[in-house]
Coordinates of C-alpha atoms in Angstrom, one line a residue:
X434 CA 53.1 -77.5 257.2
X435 CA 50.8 -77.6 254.1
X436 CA 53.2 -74.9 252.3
X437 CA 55.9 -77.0 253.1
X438 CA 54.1 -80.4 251.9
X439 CA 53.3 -78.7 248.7
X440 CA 56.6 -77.1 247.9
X441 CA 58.2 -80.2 248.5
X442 CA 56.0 -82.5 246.2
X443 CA 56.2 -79.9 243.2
X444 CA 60.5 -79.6 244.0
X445 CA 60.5 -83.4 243.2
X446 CA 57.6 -83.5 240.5
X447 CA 58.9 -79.6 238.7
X448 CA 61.8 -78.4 240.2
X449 CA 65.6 -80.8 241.4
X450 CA 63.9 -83.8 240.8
X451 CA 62.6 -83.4 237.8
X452 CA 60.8 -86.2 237.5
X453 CA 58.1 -85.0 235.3
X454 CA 59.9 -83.1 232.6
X455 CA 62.1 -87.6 232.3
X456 CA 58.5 -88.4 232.0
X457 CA 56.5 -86.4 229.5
X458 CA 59.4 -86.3 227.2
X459 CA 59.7 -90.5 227.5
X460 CA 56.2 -90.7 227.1
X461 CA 55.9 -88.1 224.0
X462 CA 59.0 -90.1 222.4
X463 CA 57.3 -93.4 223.2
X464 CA 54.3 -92.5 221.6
X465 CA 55.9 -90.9 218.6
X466 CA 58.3 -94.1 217.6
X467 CA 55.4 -96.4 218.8
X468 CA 53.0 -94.5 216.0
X469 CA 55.2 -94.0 213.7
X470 CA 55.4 -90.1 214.0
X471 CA 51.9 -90.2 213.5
X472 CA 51.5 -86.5 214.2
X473 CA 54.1 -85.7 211.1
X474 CA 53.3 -88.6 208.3
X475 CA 49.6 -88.3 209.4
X476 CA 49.6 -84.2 209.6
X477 CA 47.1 -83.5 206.2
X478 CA 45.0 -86.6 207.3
X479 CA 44.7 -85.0 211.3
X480 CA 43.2 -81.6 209.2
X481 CA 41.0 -83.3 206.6
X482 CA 38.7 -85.0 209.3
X483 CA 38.1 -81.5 210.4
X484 CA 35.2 -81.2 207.4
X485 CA 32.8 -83.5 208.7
X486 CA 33.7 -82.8 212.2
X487 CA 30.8 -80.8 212.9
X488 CA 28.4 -84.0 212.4
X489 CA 27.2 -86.0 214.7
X490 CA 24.2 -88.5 215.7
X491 CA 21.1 -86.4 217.0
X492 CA 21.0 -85.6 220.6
X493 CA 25.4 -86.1 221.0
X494 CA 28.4 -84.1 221.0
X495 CA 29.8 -83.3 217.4
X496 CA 33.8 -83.9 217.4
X497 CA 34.4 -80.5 216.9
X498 CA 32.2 -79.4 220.1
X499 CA 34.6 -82.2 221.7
X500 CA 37.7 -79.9 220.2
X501 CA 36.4 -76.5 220.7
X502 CA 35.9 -77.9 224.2
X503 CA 39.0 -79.7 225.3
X504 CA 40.5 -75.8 223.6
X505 CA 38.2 -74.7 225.9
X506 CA 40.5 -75.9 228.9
X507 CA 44.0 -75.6 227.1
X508 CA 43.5 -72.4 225.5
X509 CA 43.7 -69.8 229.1
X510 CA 46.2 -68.2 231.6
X511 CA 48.8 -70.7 229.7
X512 CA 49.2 -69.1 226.3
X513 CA 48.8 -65.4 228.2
X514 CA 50.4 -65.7 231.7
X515 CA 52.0 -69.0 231.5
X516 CA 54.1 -67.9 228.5
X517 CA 55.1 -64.6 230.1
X518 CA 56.7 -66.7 233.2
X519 CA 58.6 -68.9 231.0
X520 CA 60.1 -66.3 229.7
X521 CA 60.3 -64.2 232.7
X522 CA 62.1 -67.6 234.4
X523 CA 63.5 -69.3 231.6
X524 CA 64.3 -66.4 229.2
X525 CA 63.4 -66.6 225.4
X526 CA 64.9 -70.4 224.7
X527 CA 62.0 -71.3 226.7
X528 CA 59.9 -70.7 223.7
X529 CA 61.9 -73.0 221.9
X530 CA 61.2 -76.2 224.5
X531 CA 57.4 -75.2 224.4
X532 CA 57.7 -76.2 220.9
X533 CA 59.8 -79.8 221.6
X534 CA 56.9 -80.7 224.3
X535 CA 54.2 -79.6 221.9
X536 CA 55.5 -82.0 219.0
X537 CA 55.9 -84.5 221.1
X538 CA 53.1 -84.2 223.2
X539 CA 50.6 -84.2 220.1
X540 CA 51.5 -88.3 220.0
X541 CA 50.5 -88.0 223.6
X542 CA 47.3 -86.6 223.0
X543 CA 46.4 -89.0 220.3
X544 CA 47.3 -91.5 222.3
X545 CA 44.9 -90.8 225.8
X546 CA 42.2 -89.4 223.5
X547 CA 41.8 -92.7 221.5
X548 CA 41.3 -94.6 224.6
X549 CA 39.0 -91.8 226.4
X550 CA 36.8 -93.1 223.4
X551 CA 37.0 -96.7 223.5
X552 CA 36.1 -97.2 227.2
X553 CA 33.4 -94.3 227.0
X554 CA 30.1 -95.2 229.0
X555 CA 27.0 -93.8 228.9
X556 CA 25.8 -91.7 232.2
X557 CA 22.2 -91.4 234.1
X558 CA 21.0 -89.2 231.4
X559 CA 22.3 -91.0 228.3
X560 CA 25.6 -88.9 227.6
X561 CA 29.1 -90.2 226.9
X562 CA 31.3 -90.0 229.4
X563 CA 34.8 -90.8 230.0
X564 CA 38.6 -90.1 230.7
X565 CA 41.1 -91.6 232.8
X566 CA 39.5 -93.0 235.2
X567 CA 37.3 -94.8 233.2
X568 CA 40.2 -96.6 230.7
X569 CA 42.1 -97.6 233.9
X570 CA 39.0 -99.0 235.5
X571 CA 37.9 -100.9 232.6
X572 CA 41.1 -101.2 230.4
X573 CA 43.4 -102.2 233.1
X574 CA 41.0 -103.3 235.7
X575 CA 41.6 -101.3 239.1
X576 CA 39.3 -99.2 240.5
X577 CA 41.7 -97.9 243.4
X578 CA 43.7 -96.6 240.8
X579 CA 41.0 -94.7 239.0
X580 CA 40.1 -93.5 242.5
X581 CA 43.3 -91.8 242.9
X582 CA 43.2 -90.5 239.4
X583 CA 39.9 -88.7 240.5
X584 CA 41.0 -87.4 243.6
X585 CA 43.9 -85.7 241.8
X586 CA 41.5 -84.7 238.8
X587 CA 38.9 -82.7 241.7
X588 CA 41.9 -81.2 243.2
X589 CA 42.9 -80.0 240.0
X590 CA 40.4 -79.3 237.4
X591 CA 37.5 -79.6 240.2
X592 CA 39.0 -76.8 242.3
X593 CA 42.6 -75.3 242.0
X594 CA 42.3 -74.0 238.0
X595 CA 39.3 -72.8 238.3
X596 CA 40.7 -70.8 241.2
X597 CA 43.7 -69.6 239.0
X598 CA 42.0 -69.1 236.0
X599 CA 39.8 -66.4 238.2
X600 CA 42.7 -64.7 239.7
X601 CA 44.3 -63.9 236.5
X602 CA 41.2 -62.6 235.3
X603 CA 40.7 -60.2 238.6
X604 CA 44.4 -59.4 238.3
X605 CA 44.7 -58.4 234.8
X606 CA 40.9 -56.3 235.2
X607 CA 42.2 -54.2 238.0
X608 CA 45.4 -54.0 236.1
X609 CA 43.8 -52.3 233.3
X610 CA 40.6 -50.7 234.4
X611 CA 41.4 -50.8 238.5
X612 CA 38.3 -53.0 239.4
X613 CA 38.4 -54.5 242.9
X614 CA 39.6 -58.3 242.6
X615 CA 36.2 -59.3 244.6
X616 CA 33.6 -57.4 242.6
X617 CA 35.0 -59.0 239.2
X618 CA 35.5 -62.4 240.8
X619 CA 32.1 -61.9 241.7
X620 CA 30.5 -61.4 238.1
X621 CA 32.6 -63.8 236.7
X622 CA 31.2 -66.8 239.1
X623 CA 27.9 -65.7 238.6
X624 CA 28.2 -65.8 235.1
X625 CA 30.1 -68.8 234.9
X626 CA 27.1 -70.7 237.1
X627 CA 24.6 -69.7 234.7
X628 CA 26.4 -71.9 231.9
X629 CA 27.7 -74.8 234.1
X630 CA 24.4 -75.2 235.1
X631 CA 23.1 -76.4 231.8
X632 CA 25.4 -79.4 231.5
X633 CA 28.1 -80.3 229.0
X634 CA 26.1 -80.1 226.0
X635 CA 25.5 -76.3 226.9
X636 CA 29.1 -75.9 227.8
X637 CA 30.4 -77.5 224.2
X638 CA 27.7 -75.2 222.7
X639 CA 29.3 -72.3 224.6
X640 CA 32.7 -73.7 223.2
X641 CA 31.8 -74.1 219.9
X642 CA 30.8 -70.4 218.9
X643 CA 33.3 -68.8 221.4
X644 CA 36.9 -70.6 220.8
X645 CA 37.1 -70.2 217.2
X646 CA 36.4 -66.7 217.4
X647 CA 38.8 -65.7 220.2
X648 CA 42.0 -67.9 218.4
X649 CA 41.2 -65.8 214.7
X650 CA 41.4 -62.5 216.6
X651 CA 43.9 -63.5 219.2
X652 CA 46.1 -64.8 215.9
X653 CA 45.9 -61.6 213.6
X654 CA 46.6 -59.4 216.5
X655 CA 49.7 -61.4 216.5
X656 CA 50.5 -61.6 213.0
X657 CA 49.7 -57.4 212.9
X658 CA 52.5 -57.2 215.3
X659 CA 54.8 -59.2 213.5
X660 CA 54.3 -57.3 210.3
X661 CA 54.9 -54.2 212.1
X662 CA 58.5 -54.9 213.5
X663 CA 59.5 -57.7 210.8
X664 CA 63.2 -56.0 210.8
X665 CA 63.4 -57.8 214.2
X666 CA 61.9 -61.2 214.1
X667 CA 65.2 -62.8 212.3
X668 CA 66.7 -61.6 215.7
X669 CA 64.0 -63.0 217.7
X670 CA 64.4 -66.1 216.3
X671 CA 68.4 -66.5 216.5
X672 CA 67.8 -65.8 220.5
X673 CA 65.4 -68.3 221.0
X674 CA 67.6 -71.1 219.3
X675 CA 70.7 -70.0 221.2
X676 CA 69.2 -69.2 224.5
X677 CA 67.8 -73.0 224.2
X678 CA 71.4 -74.0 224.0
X679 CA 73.2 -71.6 225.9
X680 CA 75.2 -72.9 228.8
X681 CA 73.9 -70.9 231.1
X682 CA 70.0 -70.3 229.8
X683 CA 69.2 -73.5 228.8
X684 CA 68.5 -75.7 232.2
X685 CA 65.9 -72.8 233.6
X686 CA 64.6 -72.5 229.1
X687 CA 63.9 -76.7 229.4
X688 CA 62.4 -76.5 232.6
X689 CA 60.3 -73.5 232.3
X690 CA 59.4 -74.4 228.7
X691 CA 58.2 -78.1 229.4
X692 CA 56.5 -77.3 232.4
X693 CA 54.3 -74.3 231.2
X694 CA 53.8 -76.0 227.8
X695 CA 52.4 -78.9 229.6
X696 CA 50.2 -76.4 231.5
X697 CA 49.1 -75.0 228.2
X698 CA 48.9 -78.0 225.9
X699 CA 47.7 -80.6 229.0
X700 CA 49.4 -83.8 226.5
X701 CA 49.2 -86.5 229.2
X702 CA 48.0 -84.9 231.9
X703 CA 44.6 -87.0 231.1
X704 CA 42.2 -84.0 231.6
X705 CA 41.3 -83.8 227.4
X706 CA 40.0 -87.3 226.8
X707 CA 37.4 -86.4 228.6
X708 CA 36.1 -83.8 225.9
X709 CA 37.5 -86.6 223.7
X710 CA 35.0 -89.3 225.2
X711 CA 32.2 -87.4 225.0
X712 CA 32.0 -87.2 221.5
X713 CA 29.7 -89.0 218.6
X714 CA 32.4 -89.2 215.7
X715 CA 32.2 -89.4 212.5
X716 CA 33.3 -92.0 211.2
X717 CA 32.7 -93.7 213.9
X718 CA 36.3 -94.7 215.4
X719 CA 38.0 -93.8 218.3
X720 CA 40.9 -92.9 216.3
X721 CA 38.6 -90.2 214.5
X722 CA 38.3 -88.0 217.8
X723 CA 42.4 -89.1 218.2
X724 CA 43.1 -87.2 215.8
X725 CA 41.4 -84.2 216.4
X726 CA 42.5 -83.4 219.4
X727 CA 46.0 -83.8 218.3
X728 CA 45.2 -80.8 216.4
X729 CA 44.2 -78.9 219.7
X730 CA 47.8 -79.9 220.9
X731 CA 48.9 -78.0 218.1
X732 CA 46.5 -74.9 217.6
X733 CA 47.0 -74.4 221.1
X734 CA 50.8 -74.5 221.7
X735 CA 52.5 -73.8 218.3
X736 CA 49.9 -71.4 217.2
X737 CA 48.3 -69.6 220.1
X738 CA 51.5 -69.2 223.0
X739 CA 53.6 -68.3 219.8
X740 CA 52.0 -65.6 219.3
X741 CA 52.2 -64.5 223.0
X742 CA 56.1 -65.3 222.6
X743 CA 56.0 -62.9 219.7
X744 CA 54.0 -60.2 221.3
X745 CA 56.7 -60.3 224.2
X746 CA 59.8 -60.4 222.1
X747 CA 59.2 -58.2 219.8
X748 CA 58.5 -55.3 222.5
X749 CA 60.7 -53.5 223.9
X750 CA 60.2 -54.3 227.6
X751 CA 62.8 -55.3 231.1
X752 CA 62.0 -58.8 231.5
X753 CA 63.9 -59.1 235.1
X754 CA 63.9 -63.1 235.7
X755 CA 61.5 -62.8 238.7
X756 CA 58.7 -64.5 237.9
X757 CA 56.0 -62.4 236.2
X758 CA 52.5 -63.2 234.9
X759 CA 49.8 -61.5 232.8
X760 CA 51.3 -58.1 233.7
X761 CA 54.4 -59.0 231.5
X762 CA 52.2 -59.7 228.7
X763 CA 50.3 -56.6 229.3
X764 CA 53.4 -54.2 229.1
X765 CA 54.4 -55.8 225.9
X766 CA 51.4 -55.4 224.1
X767 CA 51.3 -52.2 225.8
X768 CA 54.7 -51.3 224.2
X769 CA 53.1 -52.2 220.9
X770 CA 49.5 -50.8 220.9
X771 CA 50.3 -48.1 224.0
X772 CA 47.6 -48.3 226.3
X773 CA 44.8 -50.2 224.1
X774 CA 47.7 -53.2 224.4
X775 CA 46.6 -53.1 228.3
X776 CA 42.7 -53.5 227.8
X777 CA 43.2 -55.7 225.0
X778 CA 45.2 -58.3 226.7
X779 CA 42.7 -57.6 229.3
X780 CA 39.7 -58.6 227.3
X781 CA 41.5 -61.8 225.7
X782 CA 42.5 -63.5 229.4
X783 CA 39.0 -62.5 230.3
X784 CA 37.8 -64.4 227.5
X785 CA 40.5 -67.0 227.7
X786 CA 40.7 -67.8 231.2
X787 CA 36.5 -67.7 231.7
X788 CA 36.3 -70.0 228.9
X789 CA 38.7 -72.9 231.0
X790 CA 37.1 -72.1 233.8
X791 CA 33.6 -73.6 232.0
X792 CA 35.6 -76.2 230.6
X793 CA 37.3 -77.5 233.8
X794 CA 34.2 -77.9 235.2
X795 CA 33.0 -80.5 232.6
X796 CA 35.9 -82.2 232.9
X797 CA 35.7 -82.7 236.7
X798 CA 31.6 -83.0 236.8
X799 CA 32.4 -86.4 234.0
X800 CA 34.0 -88.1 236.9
X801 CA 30.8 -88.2 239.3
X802 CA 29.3 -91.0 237.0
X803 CA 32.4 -93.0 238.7
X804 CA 30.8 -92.7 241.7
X805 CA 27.2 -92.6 241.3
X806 CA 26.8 -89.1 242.0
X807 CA 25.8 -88.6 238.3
X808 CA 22.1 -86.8 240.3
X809 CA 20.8 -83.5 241.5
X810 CA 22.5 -83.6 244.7
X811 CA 25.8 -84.7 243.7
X812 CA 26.2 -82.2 241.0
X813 CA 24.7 -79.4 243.4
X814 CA 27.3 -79.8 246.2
X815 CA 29.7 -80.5 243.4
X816 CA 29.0 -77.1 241.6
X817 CA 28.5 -75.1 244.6
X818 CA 32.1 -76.2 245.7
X819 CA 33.2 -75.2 242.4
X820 CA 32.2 -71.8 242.3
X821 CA 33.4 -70.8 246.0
X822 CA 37.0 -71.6 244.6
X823 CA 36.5 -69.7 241.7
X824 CA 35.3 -66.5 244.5
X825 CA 37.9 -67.4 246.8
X826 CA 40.8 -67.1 243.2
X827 CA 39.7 -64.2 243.4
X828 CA 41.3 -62.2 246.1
X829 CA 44.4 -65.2 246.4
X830 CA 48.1 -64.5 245.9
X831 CA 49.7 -65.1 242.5
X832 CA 52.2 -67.9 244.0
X833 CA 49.9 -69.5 245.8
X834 CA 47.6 -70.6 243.0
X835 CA 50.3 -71.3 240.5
X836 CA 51.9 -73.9 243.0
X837 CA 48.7 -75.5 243.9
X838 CA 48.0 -75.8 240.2
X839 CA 51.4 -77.6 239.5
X840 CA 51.4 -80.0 242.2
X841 CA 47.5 -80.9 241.2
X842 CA 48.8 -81.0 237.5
X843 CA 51.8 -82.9 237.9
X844 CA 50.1 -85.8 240.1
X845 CA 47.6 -86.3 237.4
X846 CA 50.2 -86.5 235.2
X847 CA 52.2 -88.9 236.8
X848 CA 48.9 -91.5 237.1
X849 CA 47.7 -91.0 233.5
X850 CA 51.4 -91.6 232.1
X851 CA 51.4 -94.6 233.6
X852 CA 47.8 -96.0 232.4
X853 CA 48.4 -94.8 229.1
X854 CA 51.4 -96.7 228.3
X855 CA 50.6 -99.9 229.9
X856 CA 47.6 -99.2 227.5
X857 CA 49.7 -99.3 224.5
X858 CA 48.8 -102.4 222.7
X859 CA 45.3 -101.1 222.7
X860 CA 45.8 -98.1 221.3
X861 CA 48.5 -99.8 218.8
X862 CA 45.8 -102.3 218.0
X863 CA 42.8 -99.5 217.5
X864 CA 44.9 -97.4 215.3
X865 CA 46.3 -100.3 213.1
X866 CA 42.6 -101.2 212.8
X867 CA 41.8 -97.5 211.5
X868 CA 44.5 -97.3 209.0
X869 CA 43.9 -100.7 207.9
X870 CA 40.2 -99.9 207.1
X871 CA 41.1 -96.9 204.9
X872 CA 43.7 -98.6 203.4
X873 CA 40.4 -100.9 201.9
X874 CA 38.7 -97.5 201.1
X875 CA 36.4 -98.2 203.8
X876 CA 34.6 -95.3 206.1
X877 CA 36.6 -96.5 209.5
X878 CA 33.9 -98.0 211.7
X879 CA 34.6 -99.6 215.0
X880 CA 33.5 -102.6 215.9
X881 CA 35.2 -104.5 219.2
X882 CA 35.1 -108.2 218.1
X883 CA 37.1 -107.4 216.1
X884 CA 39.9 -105.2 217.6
X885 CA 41.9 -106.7 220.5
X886 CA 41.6 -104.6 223.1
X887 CA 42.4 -104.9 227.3
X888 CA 40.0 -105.2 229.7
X889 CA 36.4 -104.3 228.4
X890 CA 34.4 -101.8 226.5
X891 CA 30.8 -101.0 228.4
X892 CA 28.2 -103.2 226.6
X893 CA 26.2 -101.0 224.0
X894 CA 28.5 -98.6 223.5
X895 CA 30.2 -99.7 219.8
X896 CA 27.4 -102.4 219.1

C-alpha cells in the first residue's frame, strides 16, 4: 500500500500530471519578469560580491560558508547520478532543459534566499537560523503551514537524501573496488557523525575548504576530456539542441531534464535559504546573500552537471533508456581514462555525495528551533535518526531511494512555491531597496522601518 501511495503522489507531482515541472517553470518565469532578469542584467554584480564574501561579524557564518554550504547540499548524486538518468531516460536533449530550469531557477533562488534572510531568528545558542518555515510563519502568518513545510523538510532532507546520498556512495565503492555496501555505509556514518556533531558552524567550516576544491578538480577533469575529443563536441552540441526538439525525444528530454535539474540545483524547493539565513553578510542586506546563492544555482547546474553531460557524451558508451545511475557515469569516464575513470568517479561521488549528506543535516537540524527542540535531547534523537537512514541507504534498492527522494522533494516544492510568491512584494520591496541604496553610492544596509515588508522580522535581528 505504501508503494502504491508513493508511486501515485510522485505520477501526479513528476510523471502524467506534471504538475511540478507547470510549477517551477511559472515560478522561475515569474521571478525572472518580476526582477527584471535579474540573474542576466545583474550577472557581473552577482560575482563581484564574491570578494568580500568571506567576511563576516566575529562568532557568524561568512556568506561564502553560507555558499560553500548550500553547494554542499546541491553539489551530490545530482551532477554524477542524476545526470546519468536524464540521459539514460530522457536522452542527450535532456541536457538542454537542465540548462532552461537552471536559468530560470537562479531568479528562484534569489528570490527564497532573500527572504530566508529577512525573517532569520536567532536560536538557543545565538546562531541564525531560518528557511521556509520561518518566512511563512512570520511573513505570512501561519504556523500550520510552516508545520507542514517541516514535516516534508524531515522527510526529505532529515531522512530520505541522506539515505540516497549513502547508497550511491556504497554502490559506486563496490562498483569500483567491490567493498560490501554495509561495511562502507558503515564508515561513512561514522564519519559523517563525527562532523554533524559539531554543529553548523563546523559543518560550513567543513564546506568551506572541501567544495571549492572538489568543483576545481571535478571541472578540469572535465575540460581535459573535452580537449581530448574536441573533433566531437560540435556534434555533441547539435544532438543536444535537436534531441530537445525532436518529436519523439523531447517530452521524456523536458521531463527528465527539469526534474533532475531541480534535484541538482534545489531552485524553489526551499531547502538553500536555510544556508542562506544563516549567514552575517556583508553588506549587511538580505539581498547580499540573494545574490550569492544565485551563483550556486549556476556553479552547480551550468558548470558542474555539464561537465558530467560532457564526460557521458563524449564516450563512447550504450546508453539503453533504462534508467541508470552512477554506473553510467562510471563507464563513460571509464571509456575515457580506462579503468582510473572507474575509481575516479568513485572518489568524486564519495566526496560529493558525503559532502550533501553533512549539509542536509544542517538544513533539517535548523528547523528544531521551530519547535523548541533547539537542546541536547532534541538534537540527540534527531541525529541518531539521522544516521540510521544513512546505515539503512546503505544496503537499499536504487528505485526505492530515488522515488522516496522525489515525492519528499516535490512536496516541499509545492509548499515553498507557494509562500514564496505570495511573498513577492517583499522580496520586490527588499531588492528595490538594495538597488536603490547603491544607486546613492551607499554600502546597502538593511534597516526594516524602512522597507515595507509582510508580516514581521524577529525583534533584534536588523536593529
Amino acid at each position: 500500500m505504501f508503494d502504491t501511495v508513493v508511486k501515485s503522489v510522485n505520477n501526479l507531482l513528476w510523471g502524467e500530471g506534471q504538475v511540478l515541472i507547470y510549477i517551477l517553470l511559472f515560478t522561475g518565469i515569474w521571478f525572472s519578469v518580476r526582477l527584471k532578469g535579474i540573474q542576466i542584467f545583474k550577472f557581473k554584480h552577482m560575482f563581484s560580491l564574491l570578494k568580500g564574501s568571506s567576511k563576516c561579524k566575529k562568532d557568524d557564518i561568512s556568506s561564502f560558508q553560507a555558499l560553500c554550504t548550500g553547494l554542499c547540499a546541491r553539489v551530490g548524486t545530482g551532477n554524477l547520478a542524476g545526470v546519468a538518468v536524464a540521459i539514460s531516460l530522457g536522452g542527450s536533449g535532456a541536457i538542454f532543459w537542465m540548462w532552461v530550469i537552471a536559468i530560470l531557477g537562479m531568479a528562484t533562488g534569489f528570490a527564497e534566499s532573500v527572504l530566508g534572510q529577512v525573517y532569520k531568528v536567532r536560536d538557543s545558542g545565538g546562531e541564525f537560523r531560518g528557511g521556509p518555515a520561518y518566512y511563512i510563519q512570520q511573513g505570512l502568518g501561519s504556523r500550520a503551514f510552516a508545520i507542514v513545510f517541516a514535516a516534508c523538510l524531515f522527510l526529505g532532507y532529515g531522512f530520505t537524501f541522506s539515505a540516497m546520498q549513502t547508497n550511491t556512495i556504497t554502490d559506486a565503492l563496490n562498483y569500483a573496488f567491490e567493498v560490501p555496501t554495509f561495511y562502507s555505509g558503515l564508515v561513512i556514518t561514522v564519519l559523517a557523525g563525527s562532523i554533524i556533531l559539531g554543529g553548523f558552524k563546523a559543518i560550513a567550516r567543513f564546506a568551506e575548504r572541501v567544495v571549492p576544491i572538489m568543483g576545481i578538480v571535478f571541472v578540469l577533469a572535465a575540460v581535459i576530456i573535452t580537449i581530448i575529443n574536441f573533433t566531437q563536441v560540435p556534434a555533441m552540441l547539435k544532438d543536444i539542441f535537436l534531441s530537445a526538439f525532436g518529436l519523439q525525444e523531447a517530452g521524456a528530454g523536458i521531463k527528465n531534464g527539469i526534474q533532475r535539474g531541480l534535484y541538482s540545483n534545489e531552485a524553489g524547493a526551499g531547502s538553500v535559504p536555510h544556508a542562506s539565513a544563516s549567514a552575517s553578510p556583508i553588506p549587511n542586506h538580505p539581498v547580499t546573500q540573494g545574490y550569492i546563492q544565485m551563483l550556486g544555482v549556476f556553479f552547480d547546474t551550468i558548470v558542474l552537471c555539464s561537465c558530467t553531460a560532457v564526460i557521458i557524451l563524449l564516450a563512447d558508451v550504450d546508453i539503453s533508456g533504462e534508467m541508470e545511475g552512477i554506473r553510467l557515469t562510471q563507464s563513460a569516464m571509464t571509456a575515457h581514462l580506462a579503468q582510473g575513470g572507474v575509481y575516479f568517479v568513485a572518489a568524486a561521488i564519495t566526496l560529493f555525495a558525503f559532502t550533501s549528506v553533512v549539509a542536509n543535516y544542517a538544513y533539517a537540524e535548523s528547523n528544531l528551533h521551530l519547535f523548541k527542540l533547539d537542546n541536547k535531547v532534541g538534537r540527540g534523537i534527531y541525529t541518531l535518526l539521522y544516521l540510521s537512514m544513512m546505515l539503512w541507504g546503505a544496503s537499499a534498492t536504487l528505485k526505492e531511494v530515488w522515488d522516496l527522494a522525489d515525492i519528499a522533494l516535490g512536496l516541499m516544492t509545492v509548499v515553498n512555491v507557494i509562500a514564496i510568491i505570495l511573498l513577492t512584494p517583499t522580496i520586490l520591496s527588499v531588492t528595490s531597496d538594495y538597488h536603490a541604496q547603491r544607486d546613492k553610492g551607499l554600502d546597502p544596509e538593511f534597516k526594516v522601518k524602512d522597507v515595507k515588508v509582510q508580516g514581521k522580522c524577529e525583534d533584534g535581528i536588523w536593529d
